[in-house]
Tab-separated table of C-alpha atoms in Angstrom:
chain	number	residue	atom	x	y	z
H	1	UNK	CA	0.000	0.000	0.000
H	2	UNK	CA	1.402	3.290	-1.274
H	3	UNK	CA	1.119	5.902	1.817
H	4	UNK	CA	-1.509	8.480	1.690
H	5	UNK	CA	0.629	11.287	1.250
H	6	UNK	CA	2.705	10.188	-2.059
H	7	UNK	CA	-0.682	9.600	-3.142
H	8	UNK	CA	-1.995	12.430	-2.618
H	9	UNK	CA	0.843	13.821	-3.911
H	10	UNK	CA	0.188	11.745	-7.285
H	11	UNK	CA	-3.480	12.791	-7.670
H	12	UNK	CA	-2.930	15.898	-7.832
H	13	UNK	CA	-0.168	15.995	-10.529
H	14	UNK	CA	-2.942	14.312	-12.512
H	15	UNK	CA	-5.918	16.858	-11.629
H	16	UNK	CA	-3.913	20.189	-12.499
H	17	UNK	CA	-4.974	19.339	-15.949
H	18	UNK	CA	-28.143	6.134	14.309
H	19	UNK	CA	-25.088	7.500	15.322
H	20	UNK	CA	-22.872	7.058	17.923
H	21	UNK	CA	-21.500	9.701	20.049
H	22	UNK	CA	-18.022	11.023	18.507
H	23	UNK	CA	-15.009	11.527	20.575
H	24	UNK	CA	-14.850	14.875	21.932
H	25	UNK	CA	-11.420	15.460	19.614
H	26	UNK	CA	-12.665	13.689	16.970
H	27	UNK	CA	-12.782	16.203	13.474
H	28	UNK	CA	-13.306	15.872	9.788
H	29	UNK	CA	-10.801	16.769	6.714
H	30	UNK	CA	-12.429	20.150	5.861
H	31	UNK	CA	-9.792	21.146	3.257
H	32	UNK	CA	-9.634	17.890	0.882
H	33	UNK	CA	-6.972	17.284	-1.770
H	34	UNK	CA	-3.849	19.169	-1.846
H	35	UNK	CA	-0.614	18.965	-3.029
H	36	UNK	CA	1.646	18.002	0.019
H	37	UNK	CA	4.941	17.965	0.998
H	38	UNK	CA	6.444	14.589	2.101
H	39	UNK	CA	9.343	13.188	3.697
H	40	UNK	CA	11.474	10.905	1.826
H	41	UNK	CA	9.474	7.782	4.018
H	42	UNK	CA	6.638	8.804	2.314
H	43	UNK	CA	5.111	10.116	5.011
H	44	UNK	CA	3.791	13.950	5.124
H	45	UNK	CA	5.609	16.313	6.570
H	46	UNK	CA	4.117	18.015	9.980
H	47	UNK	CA	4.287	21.432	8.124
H	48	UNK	CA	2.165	22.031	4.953
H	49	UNK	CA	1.969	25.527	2.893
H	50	UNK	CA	-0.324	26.561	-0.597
H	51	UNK	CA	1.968	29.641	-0.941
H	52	UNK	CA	1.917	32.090	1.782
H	53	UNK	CA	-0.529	30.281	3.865
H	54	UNK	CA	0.556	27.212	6.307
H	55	UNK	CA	-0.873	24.919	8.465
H	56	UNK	CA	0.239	21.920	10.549
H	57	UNK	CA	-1.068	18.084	9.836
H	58	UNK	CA	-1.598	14.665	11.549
H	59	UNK	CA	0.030	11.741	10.365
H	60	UNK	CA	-2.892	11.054	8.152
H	61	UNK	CA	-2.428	14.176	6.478
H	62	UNK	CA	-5.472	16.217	7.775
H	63	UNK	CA	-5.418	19.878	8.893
H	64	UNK	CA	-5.246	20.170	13.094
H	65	UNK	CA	-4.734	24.008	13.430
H	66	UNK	CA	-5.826	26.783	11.993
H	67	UNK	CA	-4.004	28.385	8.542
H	68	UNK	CA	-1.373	31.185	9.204
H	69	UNK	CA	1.591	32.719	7.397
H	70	UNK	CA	4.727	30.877	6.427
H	71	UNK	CA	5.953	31.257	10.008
H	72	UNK	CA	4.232	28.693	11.426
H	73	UNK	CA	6.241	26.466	13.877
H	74	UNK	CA	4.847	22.748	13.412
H	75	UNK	CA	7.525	20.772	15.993
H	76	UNK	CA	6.200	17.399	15.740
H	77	UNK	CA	4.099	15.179	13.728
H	78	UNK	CA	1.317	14.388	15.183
H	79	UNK	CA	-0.265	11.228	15.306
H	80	UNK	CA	-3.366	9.823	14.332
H	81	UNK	CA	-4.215	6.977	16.802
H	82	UNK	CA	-8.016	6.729	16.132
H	83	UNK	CA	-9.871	6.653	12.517
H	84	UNK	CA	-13.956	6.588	12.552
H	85	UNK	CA	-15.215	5.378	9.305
H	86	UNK	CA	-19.252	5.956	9.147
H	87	UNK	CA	-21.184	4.901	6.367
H	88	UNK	CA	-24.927	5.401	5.809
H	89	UNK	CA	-26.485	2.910	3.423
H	90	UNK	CA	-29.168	3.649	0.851
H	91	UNK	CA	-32.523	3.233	2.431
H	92	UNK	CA	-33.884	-1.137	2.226
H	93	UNK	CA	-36.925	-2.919	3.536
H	94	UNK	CA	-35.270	-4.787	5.992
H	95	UNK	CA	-31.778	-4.016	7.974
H	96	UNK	CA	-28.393	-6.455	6.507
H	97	UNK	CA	-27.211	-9.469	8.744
H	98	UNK	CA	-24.376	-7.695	10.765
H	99	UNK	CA	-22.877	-10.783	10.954
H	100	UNK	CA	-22.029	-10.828	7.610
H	101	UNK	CA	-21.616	-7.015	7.022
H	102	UNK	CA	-18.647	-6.983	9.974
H	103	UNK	CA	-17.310	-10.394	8.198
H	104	UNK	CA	-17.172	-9.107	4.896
H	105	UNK	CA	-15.915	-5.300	5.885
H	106	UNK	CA	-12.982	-6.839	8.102
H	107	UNK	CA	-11.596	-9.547	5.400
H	108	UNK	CA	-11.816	-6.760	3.043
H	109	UNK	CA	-9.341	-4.628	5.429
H	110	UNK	CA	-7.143	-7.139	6.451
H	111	UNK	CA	-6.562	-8.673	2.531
H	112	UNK	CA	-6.993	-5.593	0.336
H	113	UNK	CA	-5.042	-3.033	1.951
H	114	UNK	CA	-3.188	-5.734	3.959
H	115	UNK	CA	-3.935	-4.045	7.382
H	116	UNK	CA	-3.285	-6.324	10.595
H	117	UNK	CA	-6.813	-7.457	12.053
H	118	UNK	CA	-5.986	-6.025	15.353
H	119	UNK	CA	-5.929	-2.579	14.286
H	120	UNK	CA	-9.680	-2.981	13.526
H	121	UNK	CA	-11.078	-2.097	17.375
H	122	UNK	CA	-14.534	-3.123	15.955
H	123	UNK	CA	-17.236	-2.996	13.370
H	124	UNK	CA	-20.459	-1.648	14.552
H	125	UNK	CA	-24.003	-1.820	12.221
H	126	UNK	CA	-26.945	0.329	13.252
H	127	UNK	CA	-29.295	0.633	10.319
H	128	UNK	CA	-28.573	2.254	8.425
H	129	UNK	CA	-25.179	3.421	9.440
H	130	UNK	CA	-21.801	1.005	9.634
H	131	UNK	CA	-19.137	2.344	11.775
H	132	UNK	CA	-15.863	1.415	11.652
H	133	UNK	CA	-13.262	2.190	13.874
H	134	UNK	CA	-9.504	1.873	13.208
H	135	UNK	CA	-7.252	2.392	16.454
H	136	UNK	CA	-3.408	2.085	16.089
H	137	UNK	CA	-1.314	4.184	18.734
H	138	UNK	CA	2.769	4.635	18.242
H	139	UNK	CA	3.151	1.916	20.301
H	140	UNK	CA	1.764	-0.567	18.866
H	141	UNK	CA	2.443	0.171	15.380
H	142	UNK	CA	5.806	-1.321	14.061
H	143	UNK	CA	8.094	-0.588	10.671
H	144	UNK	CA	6.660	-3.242	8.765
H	145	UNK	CA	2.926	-2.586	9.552
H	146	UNK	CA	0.404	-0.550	7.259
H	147	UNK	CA	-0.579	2.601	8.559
H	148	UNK	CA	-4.975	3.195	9.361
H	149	UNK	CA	-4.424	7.107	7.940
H	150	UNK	CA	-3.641	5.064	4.179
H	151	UNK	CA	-6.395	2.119	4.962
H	152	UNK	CA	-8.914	4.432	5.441
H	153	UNK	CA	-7.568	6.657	2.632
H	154	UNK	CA	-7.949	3.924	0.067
H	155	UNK	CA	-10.934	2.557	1.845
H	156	UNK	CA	-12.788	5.822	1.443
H	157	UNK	CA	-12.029	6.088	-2.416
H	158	UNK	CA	-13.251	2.514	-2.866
H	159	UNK	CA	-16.526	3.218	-1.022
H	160	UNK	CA	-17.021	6.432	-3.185
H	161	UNK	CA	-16.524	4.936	-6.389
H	162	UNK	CA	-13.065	6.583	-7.027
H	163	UNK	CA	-10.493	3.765	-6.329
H	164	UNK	CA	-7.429	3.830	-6.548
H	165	UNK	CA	-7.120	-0.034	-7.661
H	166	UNK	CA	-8.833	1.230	-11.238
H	167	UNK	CA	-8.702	-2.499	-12.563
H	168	UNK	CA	-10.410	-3.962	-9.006
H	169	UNK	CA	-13.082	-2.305	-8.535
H	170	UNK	CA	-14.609	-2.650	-4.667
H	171	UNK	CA	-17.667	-4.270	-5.091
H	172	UNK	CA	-19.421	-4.247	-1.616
H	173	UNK	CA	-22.284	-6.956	-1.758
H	174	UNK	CA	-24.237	-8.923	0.463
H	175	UNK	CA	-26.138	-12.217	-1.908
H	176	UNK	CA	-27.034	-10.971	-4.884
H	177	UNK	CA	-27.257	-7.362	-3.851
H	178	UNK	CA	-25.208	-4.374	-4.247
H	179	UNK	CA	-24.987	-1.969	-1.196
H	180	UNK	CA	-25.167	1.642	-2.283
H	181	UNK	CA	-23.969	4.231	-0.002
H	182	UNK	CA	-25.804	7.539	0.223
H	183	UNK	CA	-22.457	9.204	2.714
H	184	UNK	CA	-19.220	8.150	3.879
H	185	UNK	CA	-17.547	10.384	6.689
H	186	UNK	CA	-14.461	9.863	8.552
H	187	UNK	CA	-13.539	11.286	11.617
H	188	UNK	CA	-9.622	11.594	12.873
H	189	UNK	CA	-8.647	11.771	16.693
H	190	UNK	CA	-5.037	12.380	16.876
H	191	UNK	CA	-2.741	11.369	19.751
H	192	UNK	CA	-2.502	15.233	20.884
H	193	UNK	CA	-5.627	17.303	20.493
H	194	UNK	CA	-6.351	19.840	17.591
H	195	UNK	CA	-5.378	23.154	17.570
H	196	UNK	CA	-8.448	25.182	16.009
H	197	UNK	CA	-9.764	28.477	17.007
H	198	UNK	CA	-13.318	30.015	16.356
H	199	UNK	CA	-11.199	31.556	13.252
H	200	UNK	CA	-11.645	27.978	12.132
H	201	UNK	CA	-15.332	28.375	12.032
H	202	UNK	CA	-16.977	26.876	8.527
H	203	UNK	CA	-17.944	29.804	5.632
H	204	UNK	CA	-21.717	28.168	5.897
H	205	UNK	CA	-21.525	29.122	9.817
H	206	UNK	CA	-19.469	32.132	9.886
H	207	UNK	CA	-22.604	33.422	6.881
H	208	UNK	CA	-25.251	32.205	9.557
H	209	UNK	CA	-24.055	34.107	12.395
H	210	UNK	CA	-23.461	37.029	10.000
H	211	UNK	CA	-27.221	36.954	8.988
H	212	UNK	CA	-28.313	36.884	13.105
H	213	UNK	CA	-26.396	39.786	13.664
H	214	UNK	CA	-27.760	41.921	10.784
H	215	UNK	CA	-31.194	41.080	11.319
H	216	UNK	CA	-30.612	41.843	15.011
H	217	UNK	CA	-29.219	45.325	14.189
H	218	UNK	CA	-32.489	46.141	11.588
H	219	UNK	CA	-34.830	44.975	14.452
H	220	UNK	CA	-33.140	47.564	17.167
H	221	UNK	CA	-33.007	50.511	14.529
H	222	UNK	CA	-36.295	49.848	13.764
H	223	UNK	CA	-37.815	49.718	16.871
H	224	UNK	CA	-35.499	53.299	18.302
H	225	UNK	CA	-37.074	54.934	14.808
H	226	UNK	CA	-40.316	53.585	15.325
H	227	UNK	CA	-40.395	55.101	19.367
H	228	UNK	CA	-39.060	58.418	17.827
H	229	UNK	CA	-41.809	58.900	15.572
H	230	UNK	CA	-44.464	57.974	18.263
H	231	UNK	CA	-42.681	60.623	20.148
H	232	UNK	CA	-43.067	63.510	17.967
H	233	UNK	CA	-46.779	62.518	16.939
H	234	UNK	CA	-47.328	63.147	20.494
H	235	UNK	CA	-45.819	66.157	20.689
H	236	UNK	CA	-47.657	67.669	18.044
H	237	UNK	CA	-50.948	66.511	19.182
H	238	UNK	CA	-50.457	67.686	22.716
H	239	UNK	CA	-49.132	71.287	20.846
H	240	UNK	CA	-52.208	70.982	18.716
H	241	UNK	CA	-54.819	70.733	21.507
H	242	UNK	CA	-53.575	73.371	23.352
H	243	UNK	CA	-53.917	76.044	20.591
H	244	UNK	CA	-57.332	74.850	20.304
H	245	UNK	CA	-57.606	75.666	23.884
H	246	UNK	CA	-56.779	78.867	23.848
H	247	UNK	CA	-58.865	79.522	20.606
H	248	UNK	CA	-61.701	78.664	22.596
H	249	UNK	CA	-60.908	80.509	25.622
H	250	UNK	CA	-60.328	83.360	23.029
């Protein structure tokens, strides 16, 4: 298995032309594909940059702080112990044998992208989502072993219908049915928790909260202009009467 990052690094040569509780560090790859930098092991380097901009990375690759300028300080590489693959299958009249499902998902780990079976903490089906979670620590990971950040990597591509293996195509089957996927998300949860700020927040959410506070400002300005009008209809009506007053006392 070809790490993630040379990988990467190769895809993007070729394109310039019922849920469980998450862990509370747990976070999603937000930025996608980009052209990384890797060390000659083929692993990425902790340091990544598109120019002027930089950001540090987990061993699988994925953004942990936020984006600054080129003198970012990225001392260590930080692992990625714990990978949460969730799946959510395309809606069926009856829920698959999860005996099967975690049979089938764990031989295809193990022989396809040749990851040891005890990196695979478990295999969890709740119609209609399949969880899978990959946990491999520095510890217990050795020279010779595959890494989860590529696993997953590959794993995800297959599942989306972009694999890498173009002439073995994943086909993920249970009898004589095909299992389509409707969403695949995978969640990272590094050794050392993320570094991300509310700068981090997503355009979508930064636009929401935008919105609030626009619509909160109209409301005040039109409730102080709305009180200041009421105030000088008053006036005049009170100035109004008491000329008739004095017309009649006249």
């Amino acid at each position: 298995v070809t790490s993630k990052c040379l990988l990467m690094k190769a895809e993007m040569k070729g394109s310039k032309s019922g849920r469980r509780e998450k862990p509370k560090d747990a976070f999603e790859d937000t930025d996608g594909l980009y052209d990384p930098e890797c060390e000659n092991t083929g692993i990425f380097k902790a340091k990544q940059c598109n120019g002027t901009t930089c950001w540090c990375v987990n061993t699988a690759g994925v953004r942990r702080t936020d984006k600054h300028d080129a003198d970012l300080k990225c001392d260590q590489l930080v692992r990625t112990m714990w990978i949460i693959i969730e799946m959510k299958h395309a809606e069926r009249s009856a829920p698959l044998d999860a005996e099967s499902l975690q049979r089938f998902f764990k031989e295809t780990i193990t022989h396809r992208y040749t990851l040891d079976g005890r990196y695979i903490s478990s295999i969890v089906y709740e119609k209609p989502y399949i969880t899978i979670n990959l946990k491999q620590n520095s510890s217990e990971k050795s020279s010779g072993d595959v890494d989860i950040a590529d696993v997953a990597y590959y794993f995800e591509k297959d599942v989306k219908g972009d694999s890498v293996f173009h002439d073995n195509i994943l086909n993920v089957s249970f009898g004589s049915e095909r299992l389509n996927f409707e969403k695949t998300s995978v969640y990272y949860v590094d050794e050392i928790p993320p570094e991300f700020s509310m700068k981090s927040l997503t355009p979508g959410l930064i636009a929401v909260i935008v919105v609030v506070i626009v619509a909160i400002v109209a409301g005040i300005v039109v409730l102080v202009l709305t009180r200041r009008r009421k105030g000088k209809y008053v006036k005049a009506e009170v100035k109004e009467m008491n000329e008739m007053h004095r017309g009649l006392n006249a």
